[in-house]
PDB file of C-alpha atoms in Angstrom:
ATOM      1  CA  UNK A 245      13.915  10.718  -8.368  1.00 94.00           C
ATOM      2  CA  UNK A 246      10.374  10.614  -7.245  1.00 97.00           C
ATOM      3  CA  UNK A 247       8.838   7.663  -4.830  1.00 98.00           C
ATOM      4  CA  UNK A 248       5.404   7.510  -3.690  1.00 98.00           C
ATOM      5  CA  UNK A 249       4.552   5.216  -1.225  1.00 97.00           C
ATOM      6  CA  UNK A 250       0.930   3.917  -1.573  1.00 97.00           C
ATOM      7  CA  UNK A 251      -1.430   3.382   1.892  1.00 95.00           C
ATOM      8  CA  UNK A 252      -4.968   3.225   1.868  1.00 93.00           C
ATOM      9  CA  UNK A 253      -7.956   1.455   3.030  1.00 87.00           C
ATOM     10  CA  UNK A 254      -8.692  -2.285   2.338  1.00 83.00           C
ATOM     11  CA  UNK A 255     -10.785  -2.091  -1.483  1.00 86.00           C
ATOM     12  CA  UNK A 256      -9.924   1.793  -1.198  1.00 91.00           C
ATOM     13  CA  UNK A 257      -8.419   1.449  -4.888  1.00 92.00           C
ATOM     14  CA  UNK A 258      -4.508   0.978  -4.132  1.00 92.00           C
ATOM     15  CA  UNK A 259      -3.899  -1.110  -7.009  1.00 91.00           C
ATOM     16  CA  UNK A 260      -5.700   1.280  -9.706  1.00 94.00           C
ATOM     17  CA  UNK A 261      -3.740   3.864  -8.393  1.00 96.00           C
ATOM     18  CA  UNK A 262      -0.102   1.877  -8.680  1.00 96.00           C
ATOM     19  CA  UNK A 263      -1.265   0.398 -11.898  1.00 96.00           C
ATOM     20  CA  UNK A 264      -2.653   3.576 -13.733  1.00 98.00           C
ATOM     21  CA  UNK A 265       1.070   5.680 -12.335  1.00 98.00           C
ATOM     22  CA  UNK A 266       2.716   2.526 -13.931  1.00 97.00           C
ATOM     23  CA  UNK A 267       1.166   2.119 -16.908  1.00 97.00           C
ATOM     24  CA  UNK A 268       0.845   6.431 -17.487  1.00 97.00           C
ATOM     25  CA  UNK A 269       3.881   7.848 -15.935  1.00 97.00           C
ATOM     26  CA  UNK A 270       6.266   4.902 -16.241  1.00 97.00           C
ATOM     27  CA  UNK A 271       5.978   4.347 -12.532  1.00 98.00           C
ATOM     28  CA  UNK A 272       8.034   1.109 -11.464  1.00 98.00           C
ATOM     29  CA  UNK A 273       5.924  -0.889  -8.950  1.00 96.00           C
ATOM     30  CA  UNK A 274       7.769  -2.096  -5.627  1.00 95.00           C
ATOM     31  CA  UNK A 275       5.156  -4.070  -3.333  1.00 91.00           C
ATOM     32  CA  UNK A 276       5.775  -4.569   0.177  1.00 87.00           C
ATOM     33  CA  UNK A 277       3.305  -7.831   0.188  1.00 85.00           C
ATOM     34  CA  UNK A 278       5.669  -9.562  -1.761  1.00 89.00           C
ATOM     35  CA  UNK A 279       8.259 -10.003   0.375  1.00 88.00           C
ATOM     36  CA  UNK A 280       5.797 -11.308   3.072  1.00 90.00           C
ATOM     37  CA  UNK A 281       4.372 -13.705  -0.027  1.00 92.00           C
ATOM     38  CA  UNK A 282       7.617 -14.536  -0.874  1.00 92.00           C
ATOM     39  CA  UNK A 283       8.040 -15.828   2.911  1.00 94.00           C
ATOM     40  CA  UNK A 284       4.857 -17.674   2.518  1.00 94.00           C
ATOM     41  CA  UNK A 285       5.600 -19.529  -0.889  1.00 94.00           C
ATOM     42  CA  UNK A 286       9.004 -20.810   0.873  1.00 95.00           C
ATOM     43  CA  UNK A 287       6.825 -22.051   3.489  1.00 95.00           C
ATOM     44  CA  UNK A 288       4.397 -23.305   1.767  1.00 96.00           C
ATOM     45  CA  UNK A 289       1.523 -21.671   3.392  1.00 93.00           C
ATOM     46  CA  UNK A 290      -1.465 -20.447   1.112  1.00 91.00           C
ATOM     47  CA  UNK A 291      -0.581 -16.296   0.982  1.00 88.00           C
ATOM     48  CA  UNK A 292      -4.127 -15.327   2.355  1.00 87.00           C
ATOM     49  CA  UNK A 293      -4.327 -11.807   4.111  1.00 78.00           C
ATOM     50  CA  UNK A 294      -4.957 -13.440   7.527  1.00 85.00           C
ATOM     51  CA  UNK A 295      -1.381 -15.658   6.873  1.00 91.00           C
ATOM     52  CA  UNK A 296       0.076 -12.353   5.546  1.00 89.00           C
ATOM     53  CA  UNK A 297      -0.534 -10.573   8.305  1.00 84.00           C
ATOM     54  CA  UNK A 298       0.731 -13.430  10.512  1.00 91.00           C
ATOM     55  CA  UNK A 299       4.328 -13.271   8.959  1.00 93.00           C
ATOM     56  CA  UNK A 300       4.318  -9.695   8.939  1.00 86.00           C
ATOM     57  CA  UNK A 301       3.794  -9.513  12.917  1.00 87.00           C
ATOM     58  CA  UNK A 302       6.095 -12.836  13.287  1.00 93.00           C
ATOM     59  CA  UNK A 303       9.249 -11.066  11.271  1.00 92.00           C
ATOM     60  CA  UNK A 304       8.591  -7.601  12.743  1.00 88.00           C
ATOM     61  CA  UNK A 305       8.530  -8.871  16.458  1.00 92.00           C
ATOM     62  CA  UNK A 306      11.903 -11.232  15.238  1.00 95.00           C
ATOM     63  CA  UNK A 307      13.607  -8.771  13.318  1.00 95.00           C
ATOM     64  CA  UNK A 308      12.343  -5.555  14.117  1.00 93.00           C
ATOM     65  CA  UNK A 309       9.418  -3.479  12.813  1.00 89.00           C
ATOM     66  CA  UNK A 310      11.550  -1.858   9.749  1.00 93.00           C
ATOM     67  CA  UNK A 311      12.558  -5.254   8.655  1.00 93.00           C
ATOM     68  CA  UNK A 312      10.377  -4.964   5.277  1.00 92.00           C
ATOM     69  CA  UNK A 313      10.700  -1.759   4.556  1.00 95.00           C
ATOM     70  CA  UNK A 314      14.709  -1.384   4.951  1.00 95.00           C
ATOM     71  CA  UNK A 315      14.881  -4.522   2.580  1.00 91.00           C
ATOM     72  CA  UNK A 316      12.636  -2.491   0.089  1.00 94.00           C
ATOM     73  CA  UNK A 317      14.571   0.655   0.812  1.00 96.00           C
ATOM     74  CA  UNK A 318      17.870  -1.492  -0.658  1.00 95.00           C
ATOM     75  CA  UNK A 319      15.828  -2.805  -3.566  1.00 93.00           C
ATOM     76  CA  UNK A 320      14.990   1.027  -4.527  1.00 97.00           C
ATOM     77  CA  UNK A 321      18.143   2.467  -3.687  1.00 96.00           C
ATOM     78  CA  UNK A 322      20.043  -0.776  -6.333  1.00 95.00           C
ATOM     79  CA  UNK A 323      17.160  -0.467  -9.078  1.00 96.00           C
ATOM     80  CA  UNK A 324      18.690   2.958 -10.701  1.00 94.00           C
ATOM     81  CA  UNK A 325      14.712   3.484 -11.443  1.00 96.00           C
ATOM     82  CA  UNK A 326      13.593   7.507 -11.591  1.00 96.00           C
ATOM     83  CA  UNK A 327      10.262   6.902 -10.543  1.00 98.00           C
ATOM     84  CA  UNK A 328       8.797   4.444  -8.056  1.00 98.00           C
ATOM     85  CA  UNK A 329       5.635   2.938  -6.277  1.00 98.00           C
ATOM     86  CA  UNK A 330       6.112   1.557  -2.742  1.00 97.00           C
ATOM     87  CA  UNK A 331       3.289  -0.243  -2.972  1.00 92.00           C
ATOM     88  CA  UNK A 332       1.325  -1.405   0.126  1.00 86.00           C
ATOM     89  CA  UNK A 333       2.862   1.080   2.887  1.00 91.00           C
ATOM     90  CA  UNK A 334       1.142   0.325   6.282  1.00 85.00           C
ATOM     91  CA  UNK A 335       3.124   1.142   9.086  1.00 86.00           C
ATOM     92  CA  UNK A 336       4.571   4.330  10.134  1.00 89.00           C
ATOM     93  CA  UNK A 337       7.561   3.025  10.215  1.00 90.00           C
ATOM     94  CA  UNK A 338       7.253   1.933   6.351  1.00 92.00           C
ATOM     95  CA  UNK A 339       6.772   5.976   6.068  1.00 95.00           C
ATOM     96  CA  UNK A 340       9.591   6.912   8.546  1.00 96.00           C
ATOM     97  CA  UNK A 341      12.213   5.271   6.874  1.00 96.00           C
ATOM     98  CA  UNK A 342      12.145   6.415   3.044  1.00 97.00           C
ATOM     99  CA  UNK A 343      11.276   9.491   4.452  1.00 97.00           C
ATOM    100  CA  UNK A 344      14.719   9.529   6.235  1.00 97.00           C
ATOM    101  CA  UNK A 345      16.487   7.989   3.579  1.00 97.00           C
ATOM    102  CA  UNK A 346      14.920   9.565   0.643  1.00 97.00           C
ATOM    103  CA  UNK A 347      13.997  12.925   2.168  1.00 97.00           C
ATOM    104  CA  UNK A 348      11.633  15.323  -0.051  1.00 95.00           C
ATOM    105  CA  UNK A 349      11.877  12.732  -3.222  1.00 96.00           C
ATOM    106  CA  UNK A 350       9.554  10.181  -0.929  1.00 98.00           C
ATOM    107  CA  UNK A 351       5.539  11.591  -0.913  1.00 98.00           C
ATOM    108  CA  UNK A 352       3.229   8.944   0.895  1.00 98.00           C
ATOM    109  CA  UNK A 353      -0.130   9.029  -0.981  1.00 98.00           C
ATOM    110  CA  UNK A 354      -3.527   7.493   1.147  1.00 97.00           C
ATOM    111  CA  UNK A 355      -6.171   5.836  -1.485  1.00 97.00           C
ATOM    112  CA  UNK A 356      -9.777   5.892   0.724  1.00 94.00           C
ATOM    113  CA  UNK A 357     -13.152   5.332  -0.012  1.00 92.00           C
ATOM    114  CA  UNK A 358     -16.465   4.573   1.968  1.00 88.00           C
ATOM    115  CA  UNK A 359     -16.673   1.260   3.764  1.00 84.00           C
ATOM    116  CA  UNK A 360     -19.659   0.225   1.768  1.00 86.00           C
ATOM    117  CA  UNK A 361     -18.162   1.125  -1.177  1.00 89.00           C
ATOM    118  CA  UNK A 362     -15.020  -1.004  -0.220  1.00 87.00           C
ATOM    119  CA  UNK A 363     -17.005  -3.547   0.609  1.00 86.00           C
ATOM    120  CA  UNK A 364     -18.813  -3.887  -1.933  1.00 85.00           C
ATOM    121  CA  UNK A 365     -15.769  -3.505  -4.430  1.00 83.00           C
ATOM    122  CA  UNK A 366     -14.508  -6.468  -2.492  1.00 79.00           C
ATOM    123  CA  UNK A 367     -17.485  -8.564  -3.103  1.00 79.00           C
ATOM    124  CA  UNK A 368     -17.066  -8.607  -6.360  1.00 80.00           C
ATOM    125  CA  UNK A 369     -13.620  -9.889  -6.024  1.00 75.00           C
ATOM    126  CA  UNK A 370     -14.441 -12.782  -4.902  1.00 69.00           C
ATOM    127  CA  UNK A 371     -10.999 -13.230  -3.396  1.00 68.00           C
ATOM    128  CA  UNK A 372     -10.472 -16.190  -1.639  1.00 66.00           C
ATOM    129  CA  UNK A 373      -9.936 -15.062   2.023  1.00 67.00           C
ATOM    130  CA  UNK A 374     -11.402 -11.868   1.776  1.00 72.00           C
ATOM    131  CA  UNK A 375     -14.119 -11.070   4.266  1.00 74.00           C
ATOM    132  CA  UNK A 376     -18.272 -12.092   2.869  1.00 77.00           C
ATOM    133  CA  UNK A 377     -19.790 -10.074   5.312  1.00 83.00           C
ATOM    134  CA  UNK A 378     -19.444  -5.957   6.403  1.00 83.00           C
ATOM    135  CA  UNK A 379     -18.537  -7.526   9.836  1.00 86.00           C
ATOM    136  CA  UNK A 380     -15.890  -9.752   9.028  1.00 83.00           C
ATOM    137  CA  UNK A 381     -14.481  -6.894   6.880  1.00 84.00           C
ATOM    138  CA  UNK A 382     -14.401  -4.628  10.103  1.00 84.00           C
ATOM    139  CA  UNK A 383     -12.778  -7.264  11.967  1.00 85.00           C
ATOM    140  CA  UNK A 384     -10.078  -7.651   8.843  1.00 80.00           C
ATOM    141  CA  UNK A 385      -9.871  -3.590   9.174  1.00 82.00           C
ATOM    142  CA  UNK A 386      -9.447  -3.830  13.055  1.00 83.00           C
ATOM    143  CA  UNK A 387      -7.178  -6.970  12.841  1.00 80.00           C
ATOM    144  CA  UNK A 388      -4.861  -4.418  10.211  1.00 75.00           C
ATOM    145  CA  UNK A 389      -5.140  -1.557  12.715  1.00 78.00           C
ATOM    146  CA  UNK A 390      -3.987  -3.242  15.990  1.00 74.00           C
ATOM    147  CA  UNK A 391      -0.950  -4.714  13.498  1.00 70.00           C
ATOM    148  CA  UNK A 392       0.050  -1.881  11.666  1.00 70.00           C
ATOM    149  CA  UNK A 393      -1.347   1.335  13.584  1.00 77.00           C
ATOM    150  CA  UNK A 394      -2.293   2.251  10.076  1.00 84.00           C
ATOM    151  CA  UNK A 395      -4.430   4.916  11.202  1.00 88.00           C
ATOM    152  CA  UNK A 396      -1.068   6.657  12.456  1.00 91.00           C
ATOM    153  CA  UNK A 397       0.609   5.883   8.883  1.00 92.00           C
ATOM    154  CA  UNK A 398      -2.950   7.512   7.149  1.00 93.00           C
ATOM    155  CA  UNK A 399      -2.039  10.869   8.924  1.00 93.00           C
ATOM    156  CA  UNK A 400       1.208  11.446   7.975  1.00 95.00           C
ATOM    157  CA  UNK A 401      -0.178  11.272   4.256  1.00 96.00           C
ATOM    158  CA  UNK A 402       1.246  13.798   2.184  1.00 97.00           C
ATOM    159  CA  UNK A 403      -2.337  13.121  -0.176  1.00 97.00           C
ATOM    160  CA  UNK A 404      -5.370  11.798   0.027  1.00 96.00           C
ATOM    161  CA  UNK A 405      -7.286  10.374  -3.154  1.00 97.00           C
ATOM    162  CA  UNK A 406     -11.051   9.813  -2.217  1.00 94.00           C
ATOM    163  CA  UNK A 407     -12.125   7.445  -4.428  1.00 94.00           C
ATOM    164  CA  UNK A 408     -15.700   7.535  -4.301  1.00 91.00           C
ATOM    165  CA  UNK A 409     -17.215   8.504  -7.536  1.00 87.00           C
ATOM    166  CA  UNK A 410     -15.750   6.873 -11.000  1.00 90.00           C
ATOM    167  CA  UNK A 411     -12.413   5.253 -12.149  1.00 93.00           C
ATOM    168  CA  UNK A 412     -12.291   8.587 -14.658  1.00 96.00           C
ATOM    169  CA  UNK A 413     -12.743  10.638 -12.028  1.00 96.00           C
ATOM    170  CA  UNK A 414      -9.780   8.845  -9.861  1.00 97.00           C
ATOM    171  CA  UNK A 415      -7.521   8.951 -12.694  1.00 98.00           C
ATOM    172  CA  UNK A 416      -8.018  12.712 -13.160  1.00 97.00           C
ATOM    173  CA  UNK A 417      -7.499  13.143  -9.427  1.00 97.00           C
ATOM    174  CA  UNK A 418      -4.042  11.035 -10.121  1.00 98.00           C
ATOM    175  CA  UNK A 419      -3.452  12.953 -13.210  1.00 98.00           C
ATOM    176  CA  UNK A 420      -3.807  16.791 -11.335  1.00 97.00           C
ATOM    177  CA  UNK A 421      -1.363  15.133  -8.378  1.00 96.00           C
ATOM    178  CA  UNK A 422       1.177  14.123 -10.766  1.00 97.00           C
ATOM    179  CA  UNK A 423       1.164  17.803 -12.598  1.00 96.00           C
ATOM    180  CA  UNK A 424       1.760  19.142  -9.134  1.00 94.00           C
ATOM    181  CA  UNK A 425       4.673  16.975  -8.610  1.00 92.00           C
ATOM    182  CA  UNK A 426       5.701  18.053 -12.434  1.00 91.00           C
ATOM    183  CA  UNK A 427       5.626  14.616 -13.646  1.00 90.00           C
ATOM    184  CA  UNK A 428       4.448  14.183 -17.426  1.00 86.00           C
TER     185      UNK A 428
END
């Protein structure tokens, strides 16, 4: 069993990586947004990042800061699936617990990229919610750091895609981390 848990910055390219391991490898995708969206759609409250965030600090401060990822630990561990994306990772805790559970079969894998280059991958989008200036999308990126600590969950990255340059030259990056792990 292999399970790579997915972090990154916000635009950084997260999703191309999940999808491209899915669609390539035969990855099965596990995100951690949709239990909080899943929370949301009970409630009827629009599932913008802002209200996401909002449940996530409401259920970890009710339930403890694991609560998400220990129900996505029991998803993994009842799926009988081989290979798997956590999708989404942002706390250290949503490291320190596969990583106790799973041991060596969990790798946590940071997608990054410049902030203009985010940025601008975000204005094009055009997600409703999602920040229309570079200062709003700092204040999203701060508003996700003093939640999450997800600058403690980037260092305890196994590896680190930098996706700067193309979408062929992320999927070759992908494609050289996968023949390290021995996945065809």
């Amino acid at each position: 069993m292999i399970i790579l848990g997915i972090t990154g910055t916000i635009g950084a390219g997260k999703d191309v990586v999940s999808r491209y391991l899915k669609e390539t490898y035969g990855f099965v995708m596990f995100r951690m947004g949709d239990l909080a969206r899943d929370i949301a759609r009970k409630r009827d409250v629009e599932a913008t990042r802002k209200n996401l965030q909002d449940i996530y600090a409401e259920y970890r401060k009710k339930y403890g800061k694991t609560c998400f990822i220990d129900l996505m630990v029991e998803k993994i561990k009842q799926s009988g699936e081989e290979r798997i994306i956590i999708d989404g990772v942002r706390g250290e805790w949503d490291v320190e617990v596969p990583k106790k559970v799973f041991g060596k079969q969990f790798s946590l894998i940071l997608v990054d990229a410049k902030p203009e280059v985010r940025f601008s991958r975000l204005k094009k989008r055009r997600r409703p919610g999602f920040p229309k200036t570079l200062e709003e999308f700092s204040q999203h990126e701060a508003r996700e750091q003093h939640i999450f600590g997800i600058d403690k969950t980037f260092a305890r990255a196994d590896f680190t895609l930098n996706n700067t340059t193309t979408l062929l030259e992320l999927y070759h990056k992908v494609d050289a981390l996968m023949h390290s792990f021995g996945v065809k």
